[in-house]
Amino acid sequence: MTGPSELRRDPAGVHWVIIAPERAKRPDEFEPRPLRKPGGSSAACPFCPGREDRTPPEVAAIRPSGSAPDGPGWNVRVVPNKFPAVGRPDRAAGAPSPGLFHSREGFGIHEVVIEAPDHGADFSSLSTVAAGAVVRTWRDRLRALEGEAAWAYVQLFKNHGREAGASLSHPHSQIVALPLVPGRIREEIDAAVRFRAEHGICLHCRVLAEEDAAGRRIILSDADHAVTAPFASRFPYEMHIHPRRHAARFAEIGDGEAEALGALFRTVLGRLRRSLEDPPFNLILHQAPARRPGDASAEEESLAYHWHFEILPVLTRAAGFEWATGIHINPVPPEKAAAVLRRDSA
Amino acid sequence: MTGPSELRRDPAGVHWVIIAPERAKRPDEFEPRPLRKPGGSSAACPFCPGREDRTPPEVAAIRPSGSAPDGPGWNVRVVPNKFPAVGRPDRAAGAPSPGLFHSREGFGIHEVVIEAPDHGADFSSLSTVAAGAVVRTWRDRLRALEGEAAWAYVQLFKNHGREAGASLSHPHSQIVALPLVPGRIREEIDAAVRFRAEHGICLHCRVLAEEDAAGRRIILSDADHAVTAPFASRFPYEMHIHPRRHAARFAEIGDGEAEALGALFRTVLGRLRRSLEDPPFNLILHQAPARRPGDASAEEESLAYHWHFEILPVLTRAAGFEWATGIHINPVPPEKAAAVLRRDSA
């Protein structure tokens, strides 16, 4: 498809994108540059078994009963990030400063989930059991951090590959607990609440029903989940994973749901790897914040919002136009992306 | 400075950032990769003089009187983008589609401003006269496109270097005319209007006064402009260029202001080049949309909003956390960035 470009608004009304197949035909005077593969660099990897002393002491792990914390033998290990984006909790939060220049000392938690002992592992190479253990670990850490009154929002994300922002290739994901609800999350929730007020139904449930009926943007579908190429995809081969059961919070899924989701991630990330030669990607979770006692809006939000994961392959990069306008230019129509990612049905 | 991290809100309240000096100390198992310099690839460059037939016919140019359009001899040349992000205007706009999946056929204008005949030129290597001519050309094209009723907003931007999204190294900038006001622009204007309603003054004028008084984030200051490292910089070494005279629209500056701004860009981009070894960067303009007859909010917007340029060096990249939350993690405090960029006073 190299038809005309299209301006598309996402169903929530939060952003617009330009689907511009013509852009893919641009000449490029710079030579193509192969992605840098990590190679055999496990020699110095601080996340490999036997080097547990190179990370701060673990805060959680899945390990055989009887094995000692911070020793080898683990399946999944969670440690504080040694180079955190936000300050450690033993540092008192600065008081909000008055006036225009509002700031507070970085108060938060930044953890790393080491997803497997094998340096060369990948989500798609994990066993179903191991993949499910990673998803359960995510859920358990989110739930634990959300239980602390200091954190208004806890963000889970994964950067795969250097171009996606990873500085280490050992399979890992990250969790950041923040004292505020981020603007992007707030926007999505507010849009969902407005939609429900007007239409009496969850926006995401409605979109899924329409996507199921149309079929063109469905990548994978089963009783529990739908994987779609979103109508207003900002990035080429963007994928969203939605649970079919309406729920606002991932952190409250059961063990069975975590197992099923682990299996799904194996499949979906395996397809991405095979279809596009192991592209760098970001994986992010969007869910409603944990309910706080006395929070009147929490009930409404939990009826209106629907948790989901987004997989954002890094094949283009945001440039001047995107930063100026907030509108992303995507050269790959999601209908084409879905067709490519559907084809591989391994 | 490698102190604690800090959460900062931008004065407009539109976004938060995390200033995280610790992040700069992360180990990186991937080898450093030199930026790809364009080298002597002018041999096939479609923007070089003598190859005017490789672009669509010019829509504007600065050239000596008597020289023929689409021939050599020009100083600045504006041509339609051969691989446009938005469709050509001779294609009828699709009617907005009903329901959740709102789309319209990409209707817009995408132009390229070829800033100099010399393939290896750079803004900082241009003469003051040549730099002023580029700024005047920007202004004139914006004004011309804004004069067409179809366009609600016209965006000017420049991508320098491959990592910043450029596919050709010949110095150029781009202009995209859109049938809607982009969300990011709307957000900034709305925030400025709210601020003025509350405080009776332009937010940007107030911020400039406070920045002048504090001095720590001022990079360069003269009678006409202030160049600052913004308090809530999303990117390392981000710079904003503000005119001291309150005005909502760049497109309405006079010739003298354009000349002064051209000279300023030479200086500022020269400093960036020398201080950080010619980093890739995006340069974007933010201004209020052109007034339309009968638009009651235009008067208020023109009192509240203040046009400015933003220079966004590409030294980090947005990853999972940024896409998930909208909060950027910046390892370089703007106070440090300002000190570095102030030091070079060539």
XYZ file of C-alpha atoms in Angstrom:
692
model
C 0.000 0.000 0.000
C 1.449 3.313 -1.018
C -1.807 5.176 -1.327
C -2.547 8.666 -0.138
C -1.667 9.675 3.368
C -4.329 9.774 6.036
C -4.863 11.801 9.170
C -6.300 9.534 11.877
C -7.575 10.359 15.328
C -7.262 7.679 17.973
C -10.628 6.510 19.279
C -9.967 8.135 22.671
C -9.405 11.481 20.966
C -6.073 11.855 22.768
C -3.838 12.030 19.708
C -3.723 12.235 15.914
C -1.327 10.437 13.603
C -0.412 10.762 9.959
C -0.290 7.446 8.116
C 2.069 8.275 5.252
C 3.065 5.310 3.087
C 4.852 7.653 0.634
C 7.416 8.480 3.322
C 8.747 4.934 3.190
C 10.021 5.621 -0.331
C 12.314 8.500 0.649
C 15.874 8.166 -0.573
C 18.402 8.035 2.231
C 21.914 9.216 1.618
C 23.105 7.691 4.854
C 24.030 4.036 4.600
C 21.797 1.536 6.302
C 23.232 0.701 9.654
C 22.861 -2.776 11.058
C 21.411 -2.945 14.525
C 24.038 -3.626 17.105
C 23.560 -7.064 18.505
C 24.859 -7.621 22.006
C 26.979 -10.627 21.033
C 28.815 -12.571 23.725
C 29.111 -9.710 26.137
C 27.823 -11.682 29.110
C 31.359 -11.713 30.519
C 30.813 -8.516 32.480
C 27.022 -8.589 32.742
C 25.902 -7.609 36.273
C 22.591 -9.439 35.786
C 24.097 -12.903 35.121
C 23.966 -15.608 37.821
C 27.039 -15.640 40.036
C 27.315 -11.854 39.970
C 24.487 -11.112 42.374
C 26.879 -8.942 44.394
C 27.136 -6.496 41.501
C 23.557 -5.342 42.029
C 21.968 -3.907 45.167
C 20.378 -6.673 47.319
C 17.294 -8.242 45.751
C 13.865 -7.048 46.827
C 12.086 -10.091 45.407
C 12.915 -13.253 43.504
C 11.456 -16.469 42.231
C 13.917 -19.107 43.354
C 13.774 -22.729 44.537
C 12.882 -23.031 48.203
C 16.043 -23.207 50.227
C 18.202 -21.124 47.880
C 19.665 -18.058 49.579
C 18.821 -14.475 48.572
C 21.467 -12.785 46.426
C 23.001 -16.095 45.431
C 22.518 -18.036 42.183
C 19.682 -20.447 41.460
C 16.953 -17.870 40.799
C 14.486 -17.827 37.915
C 13.439 -14.167 38.151
C 15.157 -11.563 40.294
C 14.118 -8.012 41.216
C 16.740 -5.496 42.365
C 16.835 -1.732 42.902
C 18.243 0.085 39.874
C 21.827 1.057 40.674
C 21.468 4.203 38.521
C 17.932 5.254 39.335
C 15.910 7.837 37.452
C 14.256 8.774 40.724
C 15.787 9.163 44.175
C 15.876 6.494 46.820
C 13.097 6.435 49.366
C 15.400 7.048 52.281
C 15.890 10.556 50.959
C 13.187 12.904 52.186
C 11.000 14.421 49.495
C 11.657 18.089 48.975
C 8.710 20.310 49.707
C 7.056 21.534 46.529
C 8.604 24.892 45.704
C 6.320 27.861 45.207
C 5.854 29.880 42.052
C 6.549 29.147 38.439
C 9.452 26.799 38.918
C 7.800 23.912 40.678
C 10.132 21.128 41.653
C 10.505 18.375 44.176
C 13.500 16.298 44.924
C 13.223 13.091 42.927
C 11.359 10.801 45.232
C 10.513 7.401 43.935
C 11.531 3.802 43.455
C 13.265 2.399 40.392
C 13.559 -1.377 40.199
C 14.887 -3.807 37.608
C 13.196 -7.146 36.928
C 15.811 -9.577 35.630
C 13.572 -11.843 33.600
C 15.754 -14.948 33.287
C 19.167 -16.209 34.353
C 20.213 -16.869 30.734
C 21.957 -13.796 29.285
C 20.868 -14.651 25.756
C 17.249 -15.430 26.582
C 14.357 -13.589 25.047
C 10.729 -13.593 26.057
C 9.925 -15.835 23.112
C 12.623 -18.334 24.102
C 11.363 -18.719 27.669
C 9.235 -21.696 28.640
C 5.566 -20.947 29.201
C 6.132 -21.423 32.914
C 9.090 -19.031 32.946
C 7.173 -16.415 30.945
C 4.254 -16.689 33.352
C 6.642 -16.233 36.278
C 7.847 -12.931 34.818
C 4.274 -11.664 34.456
C 3.445 -12.744 38.020
C 6.560 -10.962 39.260
C 5.504 -7.764 37.469
C 2.063 -7.980 39.035
C 3.413 -8.705 42.510
C 5.940 -5.847 42.474
C 3.355 -3.388 41.132
C 0.933 -4.459 43.825
C 3.571 -4.187 46.561
C 4.689 -0.708 45.513
C 1.125 0.478 44.980
C 0.471 -0.564 48.561
C 2.810 2.180 49.797
C 1.000 5.464 50.329
C 3.858 7.538 48.863
C 3.284 6.351 45.269
C 0.478 7.707 43.157
C 1.433 5.636 40.113
C 3.728 2.728 39.391
C 4.938 2.339 35.796
C 6.134 -0.953 34.275
C 8.118 -0.876 31.034
C 10.686 -2.818 29.063
C 13.308 -1.486 26.635
C 14.649 -4.151 24.278
C 17.758 -3.277 22.263
C 20.058 -0.299 22.309
C 17.957 1.739 19.876
C 15.053 1.307 22.295
C 17.053 2.737 25.184
C 18.454 -0.419 26.802
C 21.987 -0.134 28.144
C 22.291 -3.831 29.001
C 21.131 -6.712 26.813
C 20.415 -9.280 29.555
C 16.619 -9.632 29.402
C 15.086 -7.247 31.904
C 12.225 -4.874 32.484
C 11.862 -1.883 34.788
C 9.432 -0.513 37.340
C 9.294 3.123 38.468
C 7.077 4.269 41.351
C 6.149 7.950 41.212
C 4.547 10.448 43.599
C 2.196 11.671 40.834
C -0.051 10.230 38.130
C 1.747 10.941 34.821
C 0.061 13.265 32.336
C -0.225 10.652 29.604
C -2.035 8.235 31.942
C -4.305 10.995 33.247
C -5.237 11.988 29.674
C -6.146 8.430 28.694
C -8.209 7.850 31.807
C -10.010 11.179 31.476
C -10.850 10.378 27.849
C -12.211 6.955 28.869
C -14.307 8.503 31.648
C -15.755 11.057 29.213
C -16.548 8.306 26.709
C -18.347 6.221 29.306
C -20.312 9.217 30.532
C -21.559 9.751 26.994
C -21.970 6.186 25.738
C -22.433 4.148 28.894
C -19.727 1.655 27.976
C -15.962 1.256 28.281
C -14.251 2.810 25.259
C -11.806 -0.080 24.953
C -14.552 -2.724 25.123
C -16.374 -0.883 22.334
C -13.220 -0.567 20.216
C -12.457 -4.262 20.666
C -15.952 -5.184 19.524
C -15.553 -3.060 16.395
C -12.073 -4.416 15.730
C -13.320 -7.998 16.080
C -16.110 -7.264 13.610
C -13.793 -5.606 11.087
C -10.912 -8.024 11.533
C -8.435 -6.000 9.488
C -6.353 -4.858 12.423
C -6.574 -8.029 14.519
C -3.188 -9.722 14.863
C -4.151 -12.451 17.282
C -7.293 -13.272 19.150
C -8.264 -15.855 21.732
C -10.792 -16.246 24.513
C -8.781 -14.114 26.927
C -6.996 -11.492 24.825
C -6.994 -9.541 21.588
C -3.819 -8.245 20.009
C -4.434 -5.384 17.586
C -2.547 -2.987 15.359
C -4.261 0.180 16.639
C -6.225 2.315 14.167
C -4.068 5.376 14.992
C -0.725 3.577 15.414
C 2.035 6.093 16.094
C 4.806 3.638 15.254
C 5.260 1.042 12.483
C 4.087 -2.387 13.693
C 2.749 -1.004 16.980
C 0.736 -3.681 18.832
C -1.701 -3.371 21.716
C -2.622 -6.290 23.957
C -6.039 -6.034 25.580
C -7.637 -8.462 28.005
C -11.155 -9.320 26.832
C -12.436 -9.146 30.400
C -13.025 -5.527 31.387
C -10.660 -4.517 34.181
C -8.940 -1.234 34.927
C -5.943 -2.689 36.695
C -3.367 -5.222 35.577
C -2.031 -5.429 39.128
C -5.171 -7.276 40.198
C -5.114 -10.140 37.680
C -5.112 -13.691 39.031
C -2.416 -16.332 38.636
C -4.266 -18.007 35.778
C -4.509 -14.732 33.877
C -0.818 -14.090 34.478
C 0.053 -17.516 33.048
C -2.102 -16.910 29.980
C -0.565 -13.496 29.468
C 2.943 -14.918 29.759
C 2.136 -17.428 27.034
C 0.698 -14.657 24.874
C 3.815 -12.483 25.266
C 5.937 -15.448 24.177
C 3.868 -15.780 21.022
C 3.563 -12.106 20.181
C 7.189 -11.177 20.860
C 8.297 -14.275 18.942
C 6.300 -13.099 15.933
C 7.777 -9.629 16.174
C 11.263 -11.103 16.371
C 10.801 -13.363 13.361
C 8.796 -10.972 11.192
C 11.069 -7.970 11.609
C 14.460 -9.508 12.451
C 14.467 -8.880 16.180
C 13.710 -5.168 16.130
C 14.348 -2.973 19.150
C 11.094 -2.250 20.970
C 9.548 -0.616 24.010
C 6.856 -2.434 25.924
C 4.672 -0.414 28.273
C 1.767 -1.055 30.613
C -1.147 1.320 30.950
C -3.506 0.747 33.862
C -5.549 2.803 36.302
C -3.817 3.919 39.506
C -4.482 1.895 42.646
C -7.572 2.988 44.514
C -6.980 5.074 47.579
C -9.391 5.184 50.505
C -11.762 8.095 50.006
C -10.954 8.545 46.302
C -14.394 9.172 44.845
C -13.260 9.022 41.222
C -11.668 5.580 41.538
C -14.954 3.718 41.089
C -15.791 5.633 37.917
C -12.283 5.169 36.563
C -12.371 1.459 37.169
C -15.592 1.145 35.170
C -14.277 3.360 32.367
C -10.635 2.383 31.938
C -9.248 -0.882 30.572
C -5.655 -1.939 31.186
C -3.493 -2.915 28.232
C 0.071 -3.374 27.110
C 1.573 -1.498 24.166
C 4.477 -2.863 22.126
C 6.240 -0.043 20.261
C 8.898 -1.230 17.784
C 11.695 1.279 17.216
C 11.924 1.465 13.417
C 11.448 5.195 12.989
C 12.261 7.982 15.377
C 10.372 10.995 16.607
C 11.803 14.100 14.923
C 11.051 17.815 14.704
C 7.492 17.433 13.454
C 6.540 14.960 16.174
C 8.064 16.991 19.028
C 6.520 20.200 17.726
C 2.994 18.920 17.175
C 2.574 15.683 19.137
C 1.401 14.130 15.848
C 3.420 11.082 14.795
C 4.116 10.274 11.157
C 3.903 6.516 10.576
C 4.853 5.134 7.161
C 3.284 1.700 7.781
C -0.543 1.507 7.766
C -1.660 -0.628 10.727
C -3.779 -2.767 8.389
C -0.572 -3.748 6.589
C 1.275 -4.271 9.886
C -1.509 -6.572 11.094
C -1.363 -8.580 7.864
C 2.397 -9.068 8.258
C 2.204 -10.021 11.934
C -0.799 -12.303 11.373
C 0.966 -14.224 8.614
C 3.480 -15.757 11.012
C 1.258 -18.035 13.015
C 3.980 -20.045 14.752
C 26.483 17.873 39.357
C 25.467 14.355 40.200
C 23.143 15.214 43.041
C 19.753 13.751 43.698
C 17.216 13.576 40.941
C 14.466 16.127 40.735
C 10.910 16.103 39.430
C 10.196 19.403 37.695
C 6.991 20.786 36.265
C 7.266 23.190 33.350
C 5.935 26.658 34.167
C 2.979 26.137 31.809
C 1.993 23.011 33.717
C 1.901 21.042 30.455
C 4.564 18.478 31.294
C 6.827 17.110 34.001
C 10.413 15.970 33.618
C 12.835 14.022 35.748
C 16.291 15.586 35.982
C 18.427 12.557 36.821
C 22.183 13.196 36.847
C 22.805 9.673 38.216
C 21.556 8.195 34.940
C 24.568 9.608 33.104
C 26.798 7.213 35.042
C 25.108 4.039 33.781
C 27.467 1.457 32.336
C 26.773 0.696 28.697
C 27.715 -2.676 27.305
C 27.177 -1.490 23.763
C 30.186 0.230 22.235
C 29.971 3.945 21.646
C 28.969 4.612 18.094
C 30.293 7.617 16.264
C 27.665 9.786 14.659
C 27.521 9.261 10.954
C 28.793 12.315 9.182
C 27.466 12.885 5.703
C 30.922 13.086 4.139
C 31.249 13.976 0.493
C 27.947 12.574 -0.566
C 26.918 15.678 -2.502
C 27.455 13.707 -5.725
C 23.828 12.572 -5.818
C 22.250 15.274 -3.661
C 18.959 16.477 -5.200
C 19.227 19.783 -3.331
C 22.571 20.870 -4.858
C 22.674 23.602 -7.540
C 22.496 22.222 -11.062
C 20.072 19.474 -10.015
C 16.993 21.642 -9.739
C 15.169 19.193 -12.041
C 15.403 16.489 -9.365
C 12.923 18.328 -7.168
C 9.380 19.423 -7.983
C 9.301 22.993 -9.374
C 10.144 25.667 -6.809
C 7.344 27.548 -5.081
C 9.619 30.352 -3.883
C 13.271 31.301 -3.989
C 15.698 34.027 -3.131
C 17.740 34.456 -6.290
C 19.394 37.349 -8.151
C 16.972 39.282 -10.298
C 17.041 37.887 -13.792
C 17.943 34.308 -12.826
C 15.363 31.788 -14.023
C 13.231 29.650 -11.676
C 14.435 26.062 -11.295
C 17.896 26.924 -12.544
C 21.060 27.548 -10.510
C 22.038 30.858 -8.935
C 19.647 30.799 -5.977
C 20.476 31.559 -2.356
C 17.449 29.908 -0.751
C 14.992 27.659 -2.584
C 11.597 26.285 -1.494
C 10.194 23.173 -3.190
C 7.338 20.769 -2.489
C 8.540 17.666 -0.638
C 8.758 14.824 -3.149
C 7.840 12.307 -0.433
C 5.256 14.262 1.523
C 3.888 13.323 4.923
C 0.575 14.832 3.883
C -1.231 14.588 0.575
C -1.080 17.133 -2.181
C -3.739 19.808 -2.285
C -5.061 18.700 -5.659
C -6.440 15.633 -3.935
C -9.835 16.275 -2.390
C -9.987 15.946 1.366
C -11.888 12.888 2.459
C -14.989 13.618 4.443
C -14.457 12.981 8.143
C -15.605 9.435 8.797
C -18.205 8.865 11.484
C -17.793 6.857 14.651
C -14.788 5.748 16.605
C -12.359 5.494 13.728
C -12.152 9.070 12.612
C -9.962 9.654 9.598
C -9.522 12.031 6.717
C -7.441 11.604 3.656
C -4.134 13.321 4.272
C -4.734 16.810 3.075
C -1.937 19.277 3.514
C 1.187 20.835 2.109
C 4.714 19.650 2.804
C 7.524 21.918 1.596
C 11.297 21.846 1.888
C 13.338 25.010 2.423
C 16.805 24.471 0.953
C 18.753 26.873 3.126
C 21.910 27.361 1.048
C 23.419 26.211 -2.251
C 26.531 24.813 -0.495
C 26.000 21.126 0.385
C 28.386 21.358 3.338
C 26.996 24.597 4.752
C 25.612 24.875 8.228
C 23.580 27.651 9.791
C 26.630 28.789 11.710
C 28.750 28.925 8.540
C 26.285 31.138 6.667
C 26.892 34.868 6.377
C 24.626 37.035 8.504
C 22.835 38.104 5.334
C 22.321 34.501 4.205
C 21.051 33.445 7.648
C 18.621 36.367 7.647
C 17.398 35.334 4.204
C 16.539 31.861 5.512
C 14.530 33.337 8.391
C 12.719 35.696 6.026
C 11.927 32.785 3.727
C 10.475 30.821 6.653
C 8.326 33.780 7.617
C 7.147 34.405 4.066
C 6.205 30.782 3.378
C 4.380 30.488 6.701
C 2.484 33.657 5.961
C 1.619 32.532 2.428
C 0.334 29.128 3.547
C -1.511 30.596 6.532
C -3.306 32.815 4.048
C -5.031 29.779 2.546
C -8.283 28.990 4.298
C -7.689 25.215 4.202
C -4.864 25.281 6.755
C -5.538 25.638 10.441
C -1.860 25.445 11.390
C 1.455 25.591 9.584
C 4.433 23.949 11.290
C 8.067 24.855 10.622
C 10.815 22.464 11.731
C 14.358 21.410 10.945
C 15.972 18.003 11.463
C 19.781 18.141 11.484
C 21.632 14.834 11.273
C 20.464 11.300 10.709
C 19.817 10.620 14.381
C 17.469 13.627 14.333
C 15.454 12.201 11.447
C 17.133 13.839 8.440
C 17.445 11.655 5.349
C 19.559 14.195 3.413
C 22.436 16.233 4.837
C 22.191 19.268 2.534
C 21.051 22.039 4.914
C 17.274 22.245 4.811
C 14.190 22.799 6.911
C 10.584 21.743 6.399
C 7.135 23.262 6.510
C 3.900 21.285 6.899
C 0.463 22.900 6.566
C -2.298 21.016 8.375
C -6.103 21.169 8.435
C -6.106 21.105 12.253
C -4.305 22.757 15.156
C -2.027 20.058 16.623
C -2.692 18.901 20.167
C 0.675 19.985 21.498
C 0.154 23.554 20.220
C -3.409 23.640 21.567
C -2.194 22.516 24.997
C 0.470 25.221 25.195
C -1.882 27.954 24.068
C -4.621 26.863 26.458
C -2.129 26.854 29.327
C -0.983 30.379 28.402
C -4.571 31.607 28.208
C -5.340 30.141 31.649
C -2.209 31.745 33.091
C -3.111 35.155 31.716
C -6.682 34.867 32.995
C -5.294 34.249 36.457
C -2.251 36.537 36.543
C -3.019 39.191 33.941
C 0.290 38.723 32.144
C 1.820 36.539 29.443
C 3.309 33.404 31.010
C 6.406 33.582 28.815
C 7.039 37.272 29.611
C 6.826 36.407 33.313
C 9.151 33.422 32.956
C 11.688 35.511 31.022
C 11.675 38.150 33.762
C 12.339 35.497 36.394
C 15.030 33.826 34.276
C 16.760 37.184 33.723
C 16.720 37.830 37.458
C 18.066 34.378 38.331
C 20.543 34.184 35.453
C 21.395 30.511 35.994
C 19.584 29.248 32.942
C 20.343 32.148 30.597
C 22.587 31.093 27.716
C 22.552 34.314 25.752
C 20.735 37.569 26.127
C 20.504 40.739 24.089
C 18.047 43.557 23.553
C 15.862 41.504 21.208
C 16.085 37.895 22.406
C 16.791 35.618 25.324
C 18.115 32.101 24.868
C 17.462 29.876 27.867
C 17.954 26.317 29.023
C 14.339 25.759 30.136
C 13.689 24.903 33.786
C 11.932 21.653 32.779
C 14.172 20.698 29.834
C 13.095 17.357 28.387
C 16.364 16.862 26.515
C 20.022 17.452 27.415
C 21.149 20.902 26.226
C 17.645 21.901 25.141
C 17.510 25.615 24.262
C 14.555 27.948 23.812
C 14.791 31.203 21.877
C 12.278 33.846 22.932
C 11.796 37.305 21.461
C 11.758 39.880 24.246
C 8.915 41.739 22.541
C 5.609 40.035 23.300
C 4.090 38.621 20.121
C 2.053 35.500 19.504
C 3.090 34.961 15.918
C 6.511 34.561 14.339
C 4.941 34.898 10.893
C 4.328 38.580 11.524
C 7.866 39.689 12.408
C 9.436 42.477 10.353
C 12.520 42.277 8.145
C 14.722 43.768 10.837
C 13.594 41.166 13.353
C 14.209 38.418 10.810
C 17.770 39.659 10.243
C 18.434 39.789 13.981
C 17.021 36.307 14.436
C 19.162 34.949 11.588
C 22.267 36.359 13.280
C 21.177 34.814 16.579
C 20.656 31.364 15.019
C 24.173 31.564 13.569
C 25.577 32.238 17.017
C 23.483 29.733 18.933
C 23.828 26.864 16.469
C 27.551 27.587 16.214
C 27.875 27.225 19.976
C 25.936 23.996 19.935
C 28.155 22.653 17.158
C 31.398 23.556 18.911
C 30.370 22.665 22.457
C 28.926 19.248 21.666
C 30.739 18.232 18.470
C 27.990 18.954 15.969
C 25.211 16.971 17.621
C 22.074 16.020 15.716
C 19.190 18.283 16.683
C 15.584 19.172 15.960
C 14.587 22.803 15.718
C 10.899 23.656 16.005
C 8.757 26.776 15.956
C 5.802 27.280 18.282
C 3.477 30.163 17.478
C -0.239 30.918 17.640
C -2.329 29.969 14.590
C -3.168 32.731 12.123
C -6.274 34.677 13.064
C -9.397 33.815 11.136
C -12.216 36.283 10.605
C -14.777 35.803 13.336
C -12.468 33.811 15.609
C -13.312 35.275 18.998
C -10.501 33.500 20.835
C -7.751 34.829 18.548
C -7.476 38.155 20.377
C -7.119 36.482 23.755
C -4.598 33.983 22.376
C -2.500 36.719 20.868
C -2.268 38.477 24.230
C -1.511 35.259 26.101
C 0.823 33.300 23.824
C 4.421 34.112 22.932
C 6.135 32.587 19.919
C 9.472 30.847 20.389
C 11.867 28.389 18.821
C 13.026 25.228 20.565
C 16.331 23.527 19.790
C 16.264 19.884 20.891
C 19.637 18.118 20.639
C 19.372 14.369 20.078
C 21.713 12.928 22.709
C 19.267 10.639 24.458
C 16.201 8.943 23.090
C 12.679 8.600 24.309
C 12.181 5.023 25.566
C 9.516 2.990 27.329
C 9.191 5.271 30.329
C 8.778 8.416 28.219
C 6.201 6.880 25.848
C 4.251 5.389 28.735
C 4.100 8.466 30.931
C 4.912 11.515 28.797
C 7.579 12.339 31.413
C 11.083 12.693 29.975
C 14.168 11.643 31.905
C 16.993 14.123 31.307
C 20.441 13.353 32.746
C 21.768 16.913 32.234
C 20.425 19.633 34.576
C 19.595 22.728 32.493
C 21.699 24.874 34.857
C 24.706 22.788 33.829
C 23.717 22.908 30.152
C 23.455 26.706 30.323
C 26.897 26.946 31.926
C 28.422 24.835 29.139
C 26.697 26.734 26.333
C 27.454 30.118 27.923
C 31.151 29.346 28.200
C 31.677 29.373 24.444
C 31.104 33.026 23.704
C 32.410 33.042 20.130
